[in-house]
Short mmCIF file of N, CA and C in Angstrom, two decimals:
data_model
loop_
_atom_site.label_atom_id
_atom_site.label_comp_id
_atom_site.label_asym_id
_atom_site.label_seq_id
_atom_site.Cartn_x
_atom_site.Cartn_y
_atom_site.Cartn_z
N MET A 865 15.54 -7.94 -16.20
CA MET A 865 15.46 -8.73 -14.98
C MET A 865 13.99 -9.11 -14.75
N THR A 866 13.74 -10.37 -14.53
CA THR A 866 12.40 -10.87 -14.29
C THR A 866 12.02 -10.67 -12.83
N ASP A 867 10.79 -10.20 -12.61
CA ASP A 867 10.30 -10.02 -11.25
C ASP A 867 9.77 -11.36 -10.75
N GLN A 868 10.48 -11.96 -9.80
CA GLN A 868 10.14 -13.29 -9.32
C GLN A 868 8.85 -13.33 -8.51
N ARG A 869 8.36 -12.19 -8.07
CA ARG A 869 7.11 -12.18 -7.30
C ARG A 869 5.89 -12.41 -8.18
N ILE A 870 5.97 -11.99 -9.46
CA ILE A 870 4.84 -12.14 -10.37
C ILE A 870 4.47 -13.63 -10.47
N GLY A 871 3.18 -13.93 -10.24
CA GLY A 871 2.71 -15.31 -10.29
C GLY A 871 2.75 -16.03 -8.96
N SER A 872 3.48 -15.49 -7.98
CA SER A 872 3.51 -16.14 -6.67
C SER A 872 2.25 -15.81 -5.89
N VAL A 873 2.01 -16.54 -4.82
CA VAL A 873 0.79 -16.37 -4.02
C VAL A 873 1.18 -16.06 -2.58
N ILE A 874 0.50 -15.07 -2.02
CA ILE A 874 0.65 -14.74 -0.61
C ILE A 874 -0.72 -14.37 -0.07
N CYS A 875 -1.08 -14.92 1.07
CA CYS A 875 -2.40 -14.67 1.69
C CYS A 875 -3.54 -14.97 0.74
N ASN A 876 -3.44 -16.03 -0.03
CA ASN A 876 -4.46 -16.43 -1.01
C ASN A 876 -4.64 -15.44 -2.16
N TYR A 877 -3.66 -14.59 -2.40
CA TYR A 877 -3.70 -13.65 -3.52
C TYR A 877 -2.52 -13.91 -4.44
N LYS A 878 -2.83 -14.06 -5.73
CA LYS A 878 -1.80 -14.28 -6.74
C LYS A 878 -1.35 -12.93 -7.28
N ILE A 879 -0.05 -12.70 -7.26
CA ILE A 879 0.51 -11.43 -7.70
C ILE A 879 0.48 -11.35 -9.22
N ILE A 880 -0.11 -10.27 -9.72
CA ILE A 880 -0.31 -10.08 -11.15
C ILE A 880 0.75 -9.18 -11.78
N ARG A 881 0.94 -8.01 -11.17
CA ARG A 881 1.89 -7.06 -11.73
C ARG A 881 2.29 -6.03 -10.69
N SER A 882 3.38 -5.35 -10.97
CA SER A 882 3.86 -4.28 -10.11
C SER A 882 3.01 -3.03 -10.33
N LEU A 883 2.68 -2.36 -9.24
CA LEU A 883 1.96 -1.09 -9.32
C LEU A 883 2.91 0.09 -9.13
N GLY A 884 3.99 -0.14 -8.39
CA GLY A 884 4.93 0.95 -8.17
C GLY A 884 5.92 0.64 -7.07
N ARG A 885 6.92 1.49 -7.01
CA ARG A 885 7.97 1.34 -6.00
C ARG A 885 8.24 2.71 -5.40
N GLY A 886 8.30 2.73 -4.07
CA GLY A 886 8.61 3.97 -3.37
C GLY A 886 9.96 3.86 -2.72
N GLY A 887 10.23 4.74 -1.78
CA GLY A 887 11.52 4.76 -1.11
C GLY A 887 11.79 3.52 -0.28
N MET A 888 10.71 2.92 0.27
CA MET A 888 10.92 1.81 1.17
C MET A 888 10.04 0.61 0.87
N ALA A 889 9.36 0.58 -0.25
CA ALA A 889 8.47 -0.56 -0.50
C ALA A 889 8.16 -0.71 -1.99
N ILE A 890 7.67 -1.91 -2.31
CA ILE A 890 7.20 -2.23 -3.66
C ILE A 890 5.75 -2.67 -3.50
N VAL A 891 4.87 -2.15 -4.36
CA VAL A 891 3.45 -2.49 -4.28
C VAL A 891 3.04 -3.23 -5.55
N TYR A 892 2.28 -4.31 -5.35
CA TYR A 892 1.82 -5.14 -6.46
C TYR A 892 0.30 -5.24 -6.45
N LEU A 893 -0.26 -5.49 -7.62
CA LEU A 893 -1.66 -5.84 -7.75
C LEU A 893 -1.77 -7.35 -7.65
N ALA A 894 -2.76 -7.82 -6.89
CA ALA A 894 -2.95 -9.26 -6.73
C ALA A 894 -4.44 -9.59 -6.77
N GLU A 895 -4.74 -10.82 -7.24
CA GLU A 895 -6.12 -11.28 -7.34
C GLU A 895 -6.31 -12.51 -6.47
N HIS A 896 -7.43 -12.56 -5.76
CA HIS A 896 -7.72 -13.71 -4.89
C HIS A 896 -7.77 -14.98 -5.73
N VAL A 897 -7.12 -16.04 -5.25
CA VAL A 897 -7.05 -17.28 -6.02
C VAL A 897 -8.38 -18.01 -6.10
N GLU A 898 -9.26 -17.80 -5.15
CA GLU A 898 -10.56 -18.49 -5.14
C GLU A 898 -11.73 -17.59 -5.50
N ILE A 899 -11.51 -16.29 -5.55
CA ILE A 899 -12.60 -15.34 -5.84
C ILE A 899 -12.14 -14.43 -6.98
N PRO A 900 -12.29 -14.88 -8.23
CA PRO A 900 -11.86 -14.06 -9.37
C PRO A 900 -12.52 -12.67 -9.32
N GLY A 901 -11.73 -11.66 -9.63
CA GLY A 901 -12.23 -10.29 -9.62
C GLY A 901 -12.07 -9.59 -8.29
N GLN A 902 -11.63 -10.31 -7.25
CA GLN A 902 -11.36 -9.66 -5.96
C GLN A 902 -9.88 -9.30 -5.93
N TYR A 903 -9.60 -8.01 -6.00
CA TYR A 903 -8.22 -7.53 -6.08
C TYR A 903 -7.80 -6.84 -4.80
N ARG A 904 -6.52 -6.91 -4.51
CA ARG A 904 -5.91 -6.20 -3.40
C ARG A 904 -4.54 -5.71 -3.87
N ALA A 905 -4.04 -4.72 -3.18
CA ALA A 905 -2.66 -4.28 -3.38
C ALA A 905 -1.85 -4.91 -2.25
N ILE A 906 -0.67 -5.40 -2.58
CA ILE A 906 0.21 -5.97 -1.56
C ILE A 906 1.50 -5.16 -1.56
N LYS A 907 1.82 -4.63 -0.40
CA LYS A 907 3.03 -3.84 -0.23
C LYS A 907 4.08 -4.71 0.44
N PHE A 908 5.26 -4.78 -0.17
CA PHE A 908 6.36 -5.60 0.36
C PHE A 908 7.53 -4.72 0.76
N LEU A 909 8.18 -5.12 1.82
CA LEU A 909 9.47 -4.54 2.17
C LEU A 909 10.48 -5.21 1.24
N PRO A 910 11.24 -4.44 0.45
CA PRO A 910 12.21 -5.07 -0.45
C PRO A 910 13.20 -5.95 0.30
N GLU A 911 13.58 -7.03 -0.36
CA GLU A 911 14.49 -8.01 0.24
C GLU A 911 15.78 -7.38 0.77
N GLU A 912 16.27 -6.37 0.06
CA GLU A 912 17.53 -5.76 0.49
C GLU A 912 17.40 -5.00 1.81
N PHE A 913 16.17 -4.73 2.27
CA PHE A 913 15.94 -4.03 3.54
C PHE A 913 15.64 -4.98 4.69
N THR A 914 15.36 -6.23 4.40
CA THR A 914 14.90 -7.14 5.45
C THR A 914 15.99 -7.51 6.46
N SER A 915 17.24 -7.24 6.14
CA SER A 915 18.31 -7.54 7.09
C SER A 915 18.43 -6.46 8.18
N SER A 916 17.76 -5.32 7.97
CA SER A 916 17.82 -4.23 8.95
C SER A 916 16.63 -4.31 9.90
N LYS A 917 16.92 -4.54 11.19
CA LYS A 917 15.85 -4.60 12.19
C LYS A 917 15.10 -3.27 12.24
N LEU A 918 15.80 -2.17 12.13
CA LEU A 918 15.16 -0.85 12.16
C LEU A 918 14.13 -0.72 11.03
N LEU A 919 14.50 -1.12 9.81
CA LEU A 919 13.59 -1.00 8.67
C LEU A 919 12.43 -1.99 8.78
N ARG A 920 12.71 -3.19 9.27
CA ARG A 920 11.62 -4.16 9.48
C ARG A 920 10.63 -3.63 10.49
N ASP A 921 11.15 -3.06 11.58
CA ASP A 921 10.27 -2.51 12.62
C ASP A 921 9.46 -1.33 12.09
N ARG A 922 10.07 -0.45 11.30
CA ARG A 922 9.35 0.68 10.70
C ARG A 922 8.23 0.20 9.79
N PHE A 923 8.54 -0.78 8.97
CA PHE A 923 7.55 -1.33 8.04
C PHE A 923 6.38 -1.94 8.81
N HIS A 924 6.70 -2.71 9.86
CA HIS A 924 5.67 -3.33 10.68
C HIS A 924 4.81 -2.26 11.37
N LYS A 925 5.44 -1.22 11.89
CA LYS A 925 4.71 -0.14 12.57
C LYS A 925 3.80 0.59 11.57
N GLU A 926 4.29 0.82 10.35
CA GLU A 926 3.46 1.44 9.32
C GLU A 926 2.23 0.59 9.05
N ALA A 927 2.42 -0.71 8.89
CA ALA A 927 1.30 -1.62 8.62
C ALA A 927 0.31 -1.60 9.79
N GLU A 928 0.82 -1.62 10.99
CA GLU A 928 -0.01 -1.60 12.19
C GLU A 928 -0.85 -0.32 12.26
N ILE A 929 -0.22 0.81 12.02
CA ILE A 929 -0.93 2.10 12.04
C ILE A 929 -1.96 2.15 10.92
N MET A 930 -1.55 1.78 9.71
CA MET A 930 -2.47 1.82 8.58
C MET A 930 -3.68 0.92 8.81
N ALA A 931 -3.47 -0.24 9.43
CA ALA A 931 -4.58 -1.16 9.71
C ALA A 931 -5.57 -0.57 10.70
N SER A 932 -5.11 0.34 11.54
CA SER A 932 -6.00 0.94 12.53
C SER A 932 -6.81 2.12 11.97
N LEU A 933 -6.44 2.64 10.80
CA LEU A 933 -7.12 3.80 10.24
C LEU A 933 -8.40 3.38 9.53
N LYS A 934 -9.47 4.06 9.82
CA LYS A 934 -10.77 3.79 9.19
C LYS A 934 -11.34 5.11 8.69
N HIS A 935 -11.07 5.42 7.43
CA HIS A 935 -11.51 6.69 6.83
C HIS A 935 -11.82 6.43 5.37
N PRO A 936 -12.88 7.04 4.83
CA PRO A 936 -13.26 6.77 3.44
C PRO A 936 -12.21 7.19 2.40
N ASN A 937 -11.30 8.07 2.76
CA ASN A 937 -10.27 8.52 1.81
C ASN A 937 -8.89 7.95 2.09
N ILE A 938 -8.85 6.89 2.90
CA ILE A 938 -7.59 6.19 3.20
C ILE A 938 -7.84 4.71 2.94
N VAL A 939 -6.96 4.08 2.15
CA VAL A 939 -7.16 2.65 1.86
C VAL A 939 -7.10 1.84 3.16
N SER A 940 -7.89 0.78 3.19
CA SER A 940 -7.91 -0.08 4.37
C SER A 940 -6.86 -1.18 4.22
N VAL A 941 -6.29 -1.58 5.34
CA VAL A 941 -5.33 -2.67 5.37
C VAL A 941 -6.04 -3.89 5.95
N ASP A 942 -6.05 -4.99 5.18
CA ASP A 942 -6.74 -6.21 5.58
C ASP A 942 -5.89 -7.11 6.46
N ASN A 943 -4.59 -7.15 6.18
CA ASN A 943 -3.73 -8.12 6.83
C ASN A 943 -2.29 -7.64 6.68
N TYR A 944 -1.45 -8.03 7.61
CA TYR A 944 -0.02 -7.75 7.49
C TYR A 944 0.75 -8.78 8.28
N GLY A 945 2.01 -8.94 7.91
CA GLY A 945 2.80 -9.90 8.65
C GLY A 945 4.08 -10.28 7.94
N VAL A 946 4.57 -11.44 8.31
CA VAL A 946 5.82 -11.98 7.79
C VAL A 946 5.56 -13.43 7.42
N GLU A 947 6.00 -13.81 6.24
CA GLU A 947 5.93 -15.22 5.84
C GLU A 947 7.35 -15.68 5.57
N PRO A 948 7.68 -16.88 6.01
CA PRO A 948 9.03 -17.38 5.75
C PRO A 948 9.22 -17.70 4.27
N GLY A 949 10.31 -17.18 3.70
CA GLY A 949 10.65 -17.47 2.31
C GLY A 949 9.50 -17.23 1.36
N GLY A 950 9.47 -17.97 0.28
CA GLY A 950 8.37 -17.88 -0.69
C GLY A 950 8.39 -16.59 -1.48
N ALA A 951 7.37 -16.43 -2.31
CA ALA A 951 7.19 -15.26 -3.17
C ALA A 951 8.47 -14.89 -3.92
N GLY A 952 9.25 -15.89 -4.30
CA GLY A 952 10.47 -15.66 -5.07
C GLY A 952 11.61 -15.06 -4.28
N CYS A 953 11.55 -15.15 -2.96
CA CYS A 953 12.56 -14.51 -2.11
C CYS A 953 13.42 -15.53 -1.40
N GLN A 954 14.59 -15.10 -1.03
CA GLN A 954 15.52 -15.95 -0.30
C GLN A 954 15.16 -16.02 1.18
N GLY A 955 14.81 -14.86 1.77
CA GLY A 955 14.52 -14.80 3.20
C GLY A 955 13.06 -14.57 3.48
N ASP A 956 12.78 -14.05 4.66
CA ASP A 956 11.40 -13.78 5.07
C ASP A 956 10.79 -12.67 4.21
N VAL A 957 9.46 -12.73 4.08
CA VAL A 957 8.71 -11.79 3.25
C VAL A 957 7.85 -10.94 4.18
N TYR A 958 8.11 -9.65 4.22
CA TYR A 958 7.36 -8.70 5.04
C TYR A 958 6.37 -7.99 4.12
N TYR A 959 5.10 -7.98 4.50
CA TYR A 959 4.07 -7.47 3.60
C TYR A 959 2.91 -6.86 4.36
N PHE A 960 2.11 -6.05 3.64
CA PHE A 960 0.75 -5.82 4.07
C PHE A 960 -0.18 -5.79 2.88
N LEU A 961 -1.36 -6.33 3.14
CA LEU A 961 -2.39 -6.52 2.13
C LEU A 961 -3.42 -5.42 2.32
N MET A 962 -3.69 -4.66 1.27
CA MET A 962 -4.60 -3.53 1.42
C MET A 962 -5.57 -3.41 0.25
N GLU A 963 -6.57 -2.61 0.49
CA GLU A 963 -7.57 -2.32 -0.53
C GLU A 963 -6.89 -1.81 -1.79
N TYR A 964 -7.38 -2.26 -2.92
CA TYR A 964 -6.87 -1.77 -4.20
C TYR A 964 -7.86 -0.76 -4.76
N VAL A 965 -7.38 0.42 -5.04
CA VAL A 965 -8.21 1.47 -5.63
C VAL A 965 -7.67 1.73 -7.03
N GLU A 966 -8.49 1.42 -8.01
CA GLU A 966 -8.06 1.61 -9.40
C GLU A 966 -8.07 3.09 -9.73
N GLY A 967 -7.07 3.51 -10.46
CA GLY A 967 -6.98 4.91 -10.86
C GLY A 967 -5.53 5.34 -10.95
N GLU A 968 -5.37 6.62 -11.16
CA GLU A 968 -4.02 7.16 -11.28
C GLU A 968 -3.66 7.94 -10.02
N ASP A 969 -2.36 8.15 -9.82
CA ASP A 969 -1.97 8.91 -8.64
C ASP A 969 -2.37 10.37 -8.83
N LEU A 970 -2.32 11.13 -7.75
CA LEU A 970 -2.84 12.50 -7.75
C LEU A 970 -2.17 13.38 -8.80
N SER A 971 -0.85 13.32 -8.90
CA SER A 971 -0.16 14.21 -9.86
C SER A 971 -0.55 13.88 -11.30
N LYS A 972 -0.66 12.59 -11.64
CA LYS A 972 -1.10 12.20 -12.99
C LYS A 972 -2.54 12.61 -13.22
N HIS A 973 -3.37 12.44 -12.20
CA HIS A 973 -4.78 12.82 -12.30
C HIS A 973 -4.91 14.31 -12.62
N LEU A 974 -4.17 15.12 -11.89
CA LEU A 974 -4.26 16.57 -12.10
C LEU A 974 -3.71 16.97 -13.47
N LYS A 975 -2.61 16.36 -13.88
CA LYS A 975 -2.02 16.68 -15.19
C LYS A 975 -2.95 16.27 -16.33
N SER A 976 -3.62 15.14 -16.18
CA SER A 976 -4.49 14.66 -17.26
C SER A 976 -5.77 15.48 -17.38
N ARG A 977 -6.14 16.18 -16.34
CA ARG A 977 -7.38 16.97 -16.35
C ARG A 977 -7.16 18.41 -16.81
N GLY A 978 -5.90 18.82 -16.89
CA GLY A 978 -5.65 20.22 -17.23
C GLY A 978 -6.08 21.11 -16.08
N ARG A 979 -6.49 22.28 -16.39
CA ARG A 979 -6.90 23.24 -15.36
C ARG A 979 -8.30 22.88 -14.85
N LEU A 980 -8.38 22.58 -13.55
CA LEU A 980 -9.66 22.19 -12.95
C LEU A 980 -10.47 23.42 -12.54
N PRO A 981 -11.79 23.31 -12.61
CA PRO A 981 -12.63 24.39 -12.08
C PRO A 981 -12.38 24.53 -10.58
N VAL A 982 -12.56 25.72 -10.06
CA VAL A 982 -12.30 26.00 -8.65
C VAL A 982 -13.10 25.05 -7.75
N LYS A 983 -14.35 24.80 -8.08
CA LYS A 983 -15.19 23.91 -7.27
C LYS A 983 -14.57 22.52 -7.15
N ASP A 984 -14.04 21.98 -8.26
CA ASP A 984 -13.40 20.66 -8.24
C ASP A 984 -12.13 20.66 -7.40
N CYS A 985 -11.36 21.75 -7.51
CA CYS A 985 -10.13 21.87 -6.71
C CYS A 985 -10.46 21.89 -5.22
N VAL A 986 -11.49 22.64 -4.85
CA VAL A 986 -11.89 22.74 -3.44
C VAL A 986 -12.38 21.38 -2.94
N THR A 987 -13.21 20.71 -3.72
CA THR A 987 -13.73 19.40 -3.32
C THR A 987 -12.59 18.40 -3.12
N LEU A 988 -11.64 18.37 -4.04
CA LEU A 988 -10.49 17.48 -3.94
C LEU A 988 -9.63 17.85 -2.73
N GLY A 989 -9.39 19.14 -2.55
CA GLY A 989 -8.59 19.61 -1.41
C GLY A 989 -9.21 19.25 -0.08
N ILE A 990 -10.53 19.36 0.03
CA ILE A 990 -11.23 19.02 1.27
C ILE A 990 -11.11 17.52 1.55
N ALA A 991 -11.25 16.69 0.52
CA ALA A 991 -11.13 15.23 0.69
C ALA A 991 -9.74 14.87 1.19
N ILE A 992 -8.72 15.47 0.60
CA ILE A 992 -7.33 15.19 1.00
C ILE A 992 -7.08 15.69 2.42
N ALA A 993 -7.51 16.91 2.70
CA ALA A 993 -7.30 17.50 4.04
C ALA A 993 -8.02 16.69 5.12
N SER A 994 -9.21 16.19 4.79
CA SER A 994 -9.96 15.38 5.75
C SER A 994 -9.19 14.11 6.11
N ALA A 995 -8.64 13.44 5.10
CA ALA A 995 -7.86 12.23 5.35
C ALA A 995 -6.60 12.54 6.15
N LEU A 996 -5.91 13.61 5.79
CA LEU A 996 -4.69 13.99 6.52
C LEU A 996 -4.99 14.37 7.96
N GLN A 997 -6.05 15.14 8.17
CA GLN A 997 -6.42 15.53 9.53
C GLN A 997 -6.72 14.30 10.38
N TYR A 998 -7.46 13.37 9.81
CA TYR A 998 -7.78 12.13 10.51
C TYR A 998 -6.51 11.37 10.88
N ALA A 999 -5.63 11.17 9.90
CA ALA A 999 -4.40 10.40 10.13
C ALA A 999 -3.48 11.08 11.14
N HIS A 1000 -3.44 12.39 11.15
CA HIS A 1000 -2.53 13.11 12.05
C HIS A 1000 -3.02 13.17 13.48
N ARG A 1001 -4.23 12.72 13.74
CA ARG A 1001 -4.75 12.70 15.12
C ARG A 1001 -4.17 11.54 15.92
N PHE A 1002 -3.55 10.58 15.24
CA PHE A 1002 -3.06 9.39 15.92
C PHE A 1002 -1.69 9.63 16.52
N SER A 1003 -1.39 8.83 17.54
CA SER A 1003 -0.09 8.92 18.18
C SER A 1003 0.59 7.56 18.06
N PRO A 1004 1.74 7.43 17.45
CA PRO A 1004 2.45 8.53 16.78
C PRO A 1004 1.70 8.95 15.53
N PRO A 1005 1.87 10.21 15.15
CA PRO A 1005 1.16 10.68 13.96
C PRO A 1005 1.66 9.97 12.71
N VAL A 1006 0.77 9.82 11.75
CA VAL A 1006 1.14 9.20 10.48
C VAL A 1006 1.81 10.28 9.63
N ILE A 1007 2.99 9.98 9.16
CA ILE A 1007 3.72 10.92 8.31
C ILE A 1007 4.09 10.19 7.05
N HIS A 1008 3.68 10.73 5.91
CA HIS A 1008 4.01 10.13 4.63
C HIS A 1008 5.05 10.99 3.96
N ARG A 1009 6.13 10.36 3.54
CA ARG A 1009 7.20 11.14 2.91
C ARG A 1009 7.07 11.04 1.44
#
């Protein structure tokens, strides 16, 4: 099955490839059409969820909360919203545009490094805990499943 989003443009960013899919969203890598080398990640609410007002509202609230977070260990959200049709979709496109951080996810990172020295584990743990503590101070609290 061909991914119809690849090659489409949203918010002046051309979608290059899929980065991953979670329980409620699909994330793509995109490059600015006028500024080569400027990359962002774009998170979309899958088309099959857009008919549910509850899921649309949850997605919008997540984008709103994420856009308000300003922490060095949490990606920044540049823009979010809804665009009618486009991006290879039949209906409206719900998205948020965020900072792209190149690298592997935490579990892959840890597996690829083997057994880490205690100092590295503590440093990594502190960075993660700092971001979580910051995010959990907000009301409603940010909860990642």
